[in-house]
Amino acid sequence: MDVPPTAEPAVEARGLSKRYRGGQLAVDGLDLRVPRGSVFGFLGPNGSGKTTTIRMLLGLIEPTAGTAALLGRPMPRDARRVLPAVGALIEGPALYGFLTGRDNLARFDAADPTADPATRRARIDAALGRVGLGAAAGKRAKAYSLGMKQRLGLAAALLQPRELLVLDEPTNGLDPQGMREMRALVRELAGEGITVFLSSHLLDEVEQVCTHTAVMARGRLLTQGPVAQLAAGVRGRLAVTTPDAADAARVLREHGVTGLSVAGDQVTGDPPDAAGTGGAGAGGARPVDLADLNAALVGAGVRVRAFGVERGTLEDAFVALTGEGFDVAG
Amino acid sequence: MSPAEPATAASEGAATGPRSAPPSAARWWWTFGLLRSELGVTLRRWRTLALLGILAALPVLIGIAVKVETGDGGGSGGGEGPAFIHQVTNNGLFLVFTALAATLPFFLPMTVGVVAGDSVAGEAAAGTLRYLLVAPAGRSRLLLAKFASVVVFCLLATLVVAASALLVGVALFPVGDVTLLSGVTVSFGEGLLRALAIALAVTVSLLGLAALGLFVSTLTGSGIAAMSATVGLLITVQILAVIPQLDALHPYLFPYHWLSFADLLRAPVLWDDVLANAGLQALYVAVFGSAAWARFTSRDIAA
């Protein structure tokens, strides 16, 4: 979803840093820009500083250095004006166990100075319906499963019409079905024009729902930009499936394919520079067409079962950026 | 109201333009709504109800004890005991004064210490504090609502003791005209009014500790720690208050004038100590209220 470049970013941070009392630098000079209308995936391993960043953005903790702005207004100075337009799920849900789901929402709604008590009931019902908790609304929150608590937390973020949703690890604790529903909901909200800032340590989650992403590791921002661009920045791997693997590798090497590896009937390698990567942006002159590579294989008597380029994934991009893998559970 | 917001706000406040604040009427109602929500959460906690239940049970115990003691023919029980306990058999209304005198040194302030200590720290521990703040409740207003709800609890706790004592007193003992401490006799109606005044004086007596507890509550992210620290402070102060070597310190301890409420049972009323008590409590509220505000508005909410 593209937005006019003139629009103020939904989230902007400049040189944002946080040093905790122990001297540990949790966030180090973060420059972040979340375009309006985007679904922004804020990626990083656990402990990389994502939650600290979110807490600074929302005015819960004070930056050691740098500035933050939400919806074009400085935080935390304009918190009272900005935050009613921001829904947030921060580091998991927190509820009053002795109150029912509905009363929990009423409690959080009462804390919002812009929330109209006259419409509270209707808005609570709508939010409960939206996250699929209508039936459990009268149960005490302490009887909720983690997934239900997560849903109730999301309902609290949806009590008012929002311009920005900040969701910190929203699929934590959800079962696969719940995860799918959460992703569908995020897409639906984005379709309504709400900017969604979603932190996650799950690459596939970000790849599935996000338009933009930023990657954080050890307190520093490694990269940010549209998801497609980031994934495309990683060169795809040429993959050939053939019973004549050794011959195929030889022919491919002769045609400039590098980094070849053979595993059973699978031969993979980096295509020559100008060859199509299979991804976007591979226009222009192509001295070596992938089709020619295939023809060369066949011409050399190599029996080819499958031939193609595996697109670079966000995970490849991440590994390329950090030089290490990370938890991709889920 | 943005001086209320975190410290940077205060320093940059001058640079900000006019604010698009909600209309004042709506704002007023909102503050009231937050207070109501705060009270609702406080009073629906099982712990709060248990504390109030204990407070309601104490006058029953005292009443029964007095009844049994006088019923078995003795009547001249050993001299010591809570103030007014010997008048109870003549007039059930005195059970109100007895019960307040018996609970004021420890039980009443203990419940206040628990509720005040838990008010901020408990929400920080549960994590709900962060959601209230991003709602955004506003740190000053939230703190004010919390203090107000603790004050309401002080009043409620006192009234629970008084009302329970009144019911038990009326049920177990004769009632009628009240002979005041100065020997003057007033009607039962005026006696009731004086009982109400005493309940208010007792409530005022608890405010200093309420502010102290609120301050302790802003210092930690653990509700249990804040509650026990506040109750621990109460016990410490009560011990200090009976060490004669610390005479010079005593007038500054918050319980110093607590039993002054008895002066409301004189005719004419001796206001000196009652007012001195109010002044001392106001001082505590000012000092520890400010400290709580300074701490809470600049604190990192990292839980």
Tab-separated table of N, CA, C and O in Angstrom, chain A residues 18 55 58-62 76-81 83-84 86 88-96 98-99 103 107-108 110-113, chain B residues 1 5 8 12 16 18 20 30 34 37-38 41 44-45 123 126-128 130-137 139 141 146 299-303:
chain	number	residue	atom	x	y	z
A	18	LYS	N	18.609	4.382	24.426
A	18	LYS	CA	18.251	4.150	25.824
A	18	LYS	C	19.340	3.356	26.499
A	18	LYS	O	19.704	2.267	26.066
A	55	ARG	N	8.463	1.124	23.992
A	55	ARG	CA	8.152	1.842	25.230
A	55	ARG	C	8.564	3.304	25.131
A	55	ARG	O	7.889	4.180	25.666
A	58	LEU	N	6.042	5.192	22.943
A	58	LEU	CA	4.753	5.421	23.595
A	58	LEU	C	4.875	6.269	24.864
A	58	LEU	O	3.884	6.488	25.554
A	59	GLY	N	6.080	6.725	25.178
A	59	GLY	CA	6.241	7.615	26.320
A	59	GLY	C	6.263	6.916	27.663
A	59	GLY	O	6.093	7.561	28.688
A	60	LEU	N	6.463	5.612	27.668
A	60	LEU	CA	6.502	4.910	28.947
A	60	LEU	C	7.869	5.035	29.608
A	60	LEU	O	7.967	5.079	30.827
A	61	ILE	N	8.908	5.062	28.788
A	61	ILE	CA	10.232	5.298	29.347
A	61	ILE	C	10.869	6.445	28.576
A	61	ILE	O	10.526	6.708	27.425
A	62	GLU	N	11.772	7.120	29.250
A	62	GLU	CA	12.352	8.308	28.660
A	62	GLU	C	13.643	7.950	27.931
A	62	GLU	O	14.491	7.253	28.481
A	76	PRO	N	7.557	12.260	24.487
A	76	PRO	CA	6.271	12.093	25.160
A	76	PRO	C	5.507	13.399	25.376
A	76	PRO	O	4.478	13.386	26.017
A	77	ARG	N	6.008	14.510	24.830
A	77	ARG	CA	5.403	15.804	25.166
A	77	ARG	C	3.928	15.863	24.802
A	77	ARG	O	3.102	16.350	25.564
A	78	ASP	N	3.588	15.381	23.617
A	78	ASP	CA	2.195	15.483	23.179
A	78	ASP	C	1.408	14.197	23.428
A	78	ASP	O	0.409	13.947	22.752
A	79	ALA	N	1.860	13.424	24.381
A	79	ALA	CA	1.233	12.115	24.619
A	79	ALA	C	-0.283	12.226	24.765
A	79	ALA	O	-1.030	11.420	24.217
A	80	ARG	N	-0.722	13.233	25.484
A	80	ARG	CA	-2.157	13.337	25.752
A	80	ARG	C	-2.952	13.572	24.478
A	80	ARG	O	-4.124	13.233	24.399
A	81	ARG	N	-2.317	14.200	23.485
A	81	ARG	CA	-3.047	14.444	22.237
A	81	ARG	C	-2.879	13.317	21.235
A	81	ARG	O	-3.763	13.056	20.438
A	83	LEU	N	-1.858	9.917	21.858
A	83	LEU	CA	-2.150	8.532	22.226
A	83	LEU	C	-3.610	8.093	22.044
A	83	LEU	O	-3.852	6.914	21.794
A	84	PRO	N	-4.593	9.002	22.158
A	84	PRO	CA	-5.959	8.519	21.868
A	84	PRO	C	-6.109	7.950	20.463
A	84	PRO	O	-6.984	7.124	20.228
A	86	VAL	N	-3.819	6.173	19.066
A	86	VAL	CA	-2.890	5.047	18.973
A	86	VAL	C	-3.396	3.898	19.850
A	86	VAL	O	-3.686	4.098	21.025
A	88	ALA	N	-2.440	0.149	21.383
A	88	ALA	CA	-1.169	-0.530	21.623
A	88	ALA	C	-1.343	-1.843	22.366
A	88	ALA	O	-2.203	-1.983	23.225
A	89	LEU	N	-0.514	-2.769	21.979
A	89	LEU	CA	-0.375	-4.040	22.687
A	89	LEU	C	1.107	-4.143	22.985
A	89	LEU	O	1.910	-4.307	22.074
A	90	ILE	N	1.482	-3.970	24.239
A	90	ILE	CA	2.898	-3.865	24.584
A	90	ILE	C	3.330	-5.062	25.408
A	90	ILE	O	2.834	-5.257	26.505
A	91	GLU	N	4.257	-5.821	24.867
A	91	GLU	CA	4.852	-6.932	25.609
A	91	GLU	C	3.779	-7.809	26.241
A	91	GLU	O	3.817	-8.097	27.423
A	92	GLY	N	2.819	-8.173	25.451
A	92	GLY	CA	1.786	-9.077	25.958
A	92	GLY	C	0.679	-8.334	26.682
A	92	GLY	O	0.840	-7.196	27.076
A	93	PRO	N	-0.442	-9.006	26.850
A	93	PRO	CA	-1.574	-8.362	27.506
A	93	PRO	C	-1.367	-8.305	29.015
A	93	PRO	O	-0.638	-9.117	29.573
A	94	ALA	N	-1.967	-7.325	29.664
A	94	ALA	CA	-1.984	-7.239	31.128
A	94	ALA	C	-3.415	-6.917	31.523
A	94	ALA	O	-3.976	-5.937	31.057
A	95	LEU	N	-3.965	-7.764	32.357
A	95	LEU	CA	-5.388	-7.636	32.657
A	95	LEU	C	-5.626	-7.687	34.160
A	95	LEU	O	-4.772	-8.122	34.922
A	96	TYR	N	-6.809	-7.242	34.551
A	96	TYR	CA	-7.251	-7.402	35.938
A	96	TYR	C	-7.956	-8.752	36.016
A	96	TYR	O	-9.060	-8.910	35.494
A	98	PHE	N	-9.454	-10.305	38.266
A	98	PHE	CA	-10.713	-10.417	39.011
A	98	PHE	C	-11.857	-9.712	38.297
A	98	PHE	O	-12.987	-9.738	38.769
A	99	LEU	N	-11.561	-9.047	37.182
A	99	LEU	CA	-12.627	-8.404	36.406
A	99	LEU	C	-12.943	-9.265	35.184
A	99	LEU	O	-12.096	-10.005	34.695
A	103	ASP	N	-15.364	-5.866	31.673
A	103	ASP	CA	-15.010	-4.839	32.658
A	103	ASP	C	-13.563	-4.388	32.513
A	103	ASP	O	-13.225	-3.243	32.822
A	107	ARG	N	-12.481	-0.544	31.998
A	107	ARG	CA	-11.449	0.085	32.816
A	107	ARG	C	-10.450	0.857	31.944
A	107	ARG	O	-10.123	2.004	32.209
A	108	PHE	N	-9.972	0.211	30.883
A	108	PHE	CA	-8.998	0.889	30.023
A	108	PHE	C	-9.656	2.035	29.265
A	108	PHE	O	-9.043	3.078	29.027
A	110	ALA	N	-12.043	3.886	30.391
A	110	ALA	CA	-12.256	4.997	31.328
A	110	ALA	C	-10.987	5.834	31.478
A	110	ALA	O	-11.042	6.994	31.867
A	111	ALA	N	-9.839	5.230	31.182
A	111	ALA	CA	-8.586	5.957	31.323
A	111	ALA	C	-8.320	6.872	30.131
A	111	ALA	O	-7.442	7.726	30.189
A	112	ASP	N	-9.071	6.703	29.064
A	112	ASP	CA	-8.857	7.507	27.853
A	112	ASP	C	-9.716	8.773	27.918
A	112	ASP	O	-10.941	8.694	27.960
A	113	PRO	N	-9.073	9.935	27.957
A	113	PRO	CA	-9.835	11.175	28.128
A	113	PRO	C	-10.769	11.477	26.954
A	113	PRO	O	-11.713	12.246	27.104
B	1	MET	N	-2.202	20.716	31.361
B	1	MET	CA	-1.766	19.841	32.454
B	1	MET	C	-0.458	19.151	32.136
B	1	MET	O	-0.118	18.163	32.732
B	5	GLU	N	3.309	15.627	32.695
B	5	GLU	CA	3.902	14.579	31.886
B	5	GLU	C	5.396	14.498	32.168
B	5	GLU	O	5.962	15.343	32.825
B	8	THR	N	10.863	15.736	30.589
B	8	THR	CA	11.220	16.565	29.453
B	8	THR	C	10.101	17.521	29.120
B	8	THR	O	10.325	18.627	28.665
B	12	GLU	N	10.197	21.704	28.341
B	12	GLU	CA	9.881	22.232	27.018
B	12	GLU	C	8.494	22.840	26.962
B	12	GLU	O	8.077	23.359	25.941
B	16	THR	N	5.424	25.103	23.749
B	16	THR	CA	4.277	24.525	23.068
B	16	THR	C	3.191	25.555	22.834
B	16	THR	O	3.015	26.498	23.604
B	18	PRO	N	-0.982	26.511	21.758
B	18	PRO	CA	-2.259	26.209	22.400
B	18	PRO	C	-2.615	24.747	22.191
B	18	PRO	O	-2.264	24.148	21.181
B	20	SER	N	-5.272	21.562	21.903
B	20	SER	CA	-6.642	21.244	21.543
B	20	SER	C	-7.198	20.297	22.589
B	20	SER	O	-7.408	19.128	22.346
B	30	TRP	N	-14.579	13.319	32.705
B	30	TRP	CA	-13.638	12.245	32.472
B	30	TRP	C	-12.830	11.953	33.728
B	30	TRP	O	-12.640	10.811	34.117
B	34	LEU	N	-12.603	8.482	35.678
B	34	LEU	CA	-11.379	7.747	36.012
B	34	LEU	C	-11.375	7.411	37.500
B	34	LEU	O	-11.016	6.305	37.901
B	37	SER	N	-13.758	4.606	38.079
B	37	SER	CA	-13.157	3.356	37.626
B	37	SER	C	-12.122	2.862	38.639
B	37	SER	O	-12.044	1.677	38.963
B	38	GLU	N	-11.341	3.820	39.139
B	38	GLU	CA	-10.304	3.517	40.119
B	38	GLU	C	-10.926	2.915	41.386
B	38	GLU	O	-10.458	1.911	41.920
B	41	VAL	N	-12.232	-0.600	40.751
B	41	VAL	CA	-11.174	-1.616	40.742
B	41	VAL	C	-10.694	-1.895	42.156
B	41	VAL	O	-10.459	-3.037	42.537
B	44	ARG	N	-13.438	-3.855	44.124
B	44	ARG	CA	-13.795	-5.183	43.646
B	44	ARG	C	-12.673	-6.189	43.857
B	44	ARG	O	-12.829	-7.362	43.548
B	45	ARG	N	-11.561	-5.703	44.372
B	45	ARG	CA	-10.489	-6.643	44.699
B	45	ARG	C	-10.897	-7.454	45.915
B	45	ARG	O	-11.375	-6.907	46.908
B	123	GLU	N	-0.386	-2.231	40.163
B	123	GLU	CA	-0.696	-2.129	38.737
B	123	GLU	C	0.580	-2.226	37.905
B	123	GLU	O	0.561	-2.733	36.781
B	126	ALA	N	1.326	-5.902	37.754
B	126	ALA	CA	0.420	-6.639	36.875
B	126	ALA	C	0.579	-6.200	35.423
B	126	ALA	O	0.101	-6.875	34.514
B	127	GLY	N	1.234	-5.066	35.199
B	127	GLY	CA	1.420	-4.577	33.834
B	127	GLY	C	0.291	-3.694	33.348
B	127	GLY	O	0.393	-3.080	32.286
B	128	THR	N	-0.791	-3.626	34.117
B	128	THR	CA	-1.928	-2.815	33.679
B	128	THR	C	-1.584	-1.331	33.671
B	128	THR	O	-2.200	-0.557	32.946
B	130	ARG	N	0.924	0.163	32.357
B	130	ARG	CA	1.362	0.648	31.054
B	130	ARG	C	0.181	0.882	30.126
B	130	ARG	O	0.173	1.820	29.338
B	131	TYR	N	-0.840	0.046	30.257
B	131	TYR	CA	-2.007	0.237	29.397
B	131	TYR	C	-2.825	1.451	29.824
B	131	TYR	O	-3.408	2.128	28.986
B	132	LEU	N	-2.867	1.719	31.124
B	132	LEU	CA	-3.551	2.935	31.575
B	132	LEU	C	-2.811	4.160	31.054
B	132	LEU	O	-3.421	5.137	30.628
B	133	LEU	N	-1.478	4.099	31.073
B	133	LEU	CA	-0.699	5.267	30.678
B	133	LEU	C	-0.736	5.505	29.180
B	133	LEU	O	-0.649	6.654	28.737
B	134	VAL	N	-0.855	4.462	28.377
B	134	VAL	CA	-0.933	4.709	26.938
B	134	VAL	C	-2.373	4.932	26.495
B	134	VAL	O	-2.618	5.189	25.321
B	135	ALA	N	-3.301	4.861	27.427
B	135	ALA	CA	-4.729	5.033	27.064
B	135	ALA	C	-5.072	6.399	26.472
B	135	ALA	O	-5.898	6.427	25.558
B	136	PRO	N	-4.535	7.530	26.898
B	136	PRO	CA	-3.558	7.814	27.933
B	136	PRO	C	-4.234	8.447	29.142
B	136	PRO	O	-4.912	9.451	29.034
B	137	ALA	N	-4.011	7.873	30.308
B	137	ALA	CA	-4.642	8.403	31.512
B	137	ALA	C	-3.969	9.702	31.955
B	137	ALA	O	-4.603	10.545	32.579
B	139	ARG	N	-0.169	10.897	33.704
B	139	ARG	CA	0.414	10.418	34.968
B	139	ARG	C	-0.116	11.186	36.170
B	139	ARG	O	-0.435	10.581	37.189
B	141	ARG	N	-2.942	12.826	36.534
B	141	ARG	CA	-4.351	12.544	36.799
B	141	ARG	C	-4.540	11.149	37.358
B	141	ARG	O	-5.366	10.940	38.242
B	146	LYS	N	-5.777	7.970	41.959
B	146	LYS	CA	-5.403	6.906	42.897
B	146	LYS	C	-5.411	7.427	44.326
B	146	LYS	O	-5.900	6.751	45.236
B	299	ARG	N	9.186	8.622	36.113
B	299	ARG	CA	9.695	7.262	36.231
B	299	ARG	C	9.544	6.489	34.921
B	299	ARG	O	8.577	6.676	34.193
B	300	ASP	N	10.499	5.632	34.650
B	300	ASP	CA	10.384	4.723	33.518
B	300	ASP	C	9.463	3.580	33.897
B	300	ASP	O	9.676	2.918	34.909
B	301	ILE	N	8.438	3.370	33.084
B	301	ILE	CA	7.526	2.262	33.353
B	301	ILE	C	8.001	1.088	32.507
B	301	ILE	O	7.657	0.965	31.340
B	302	ALA	N	8.838	0.265	33.092
B	302	ALA	CA	9.482	-0.788	32.311
B	302	ALA	C	8.913	-2.161	32.617
B	302	ALA	O	9.516	-3.169	32.260
B	303	ALA	N	7.804	-2.213	33.291
B	303	ALA	CA	7.207	-3.516	33.570
B	303	ALA	C	5.860	-3.632	32.885
B	303	ALA	O	5.253	-2.636	32.544
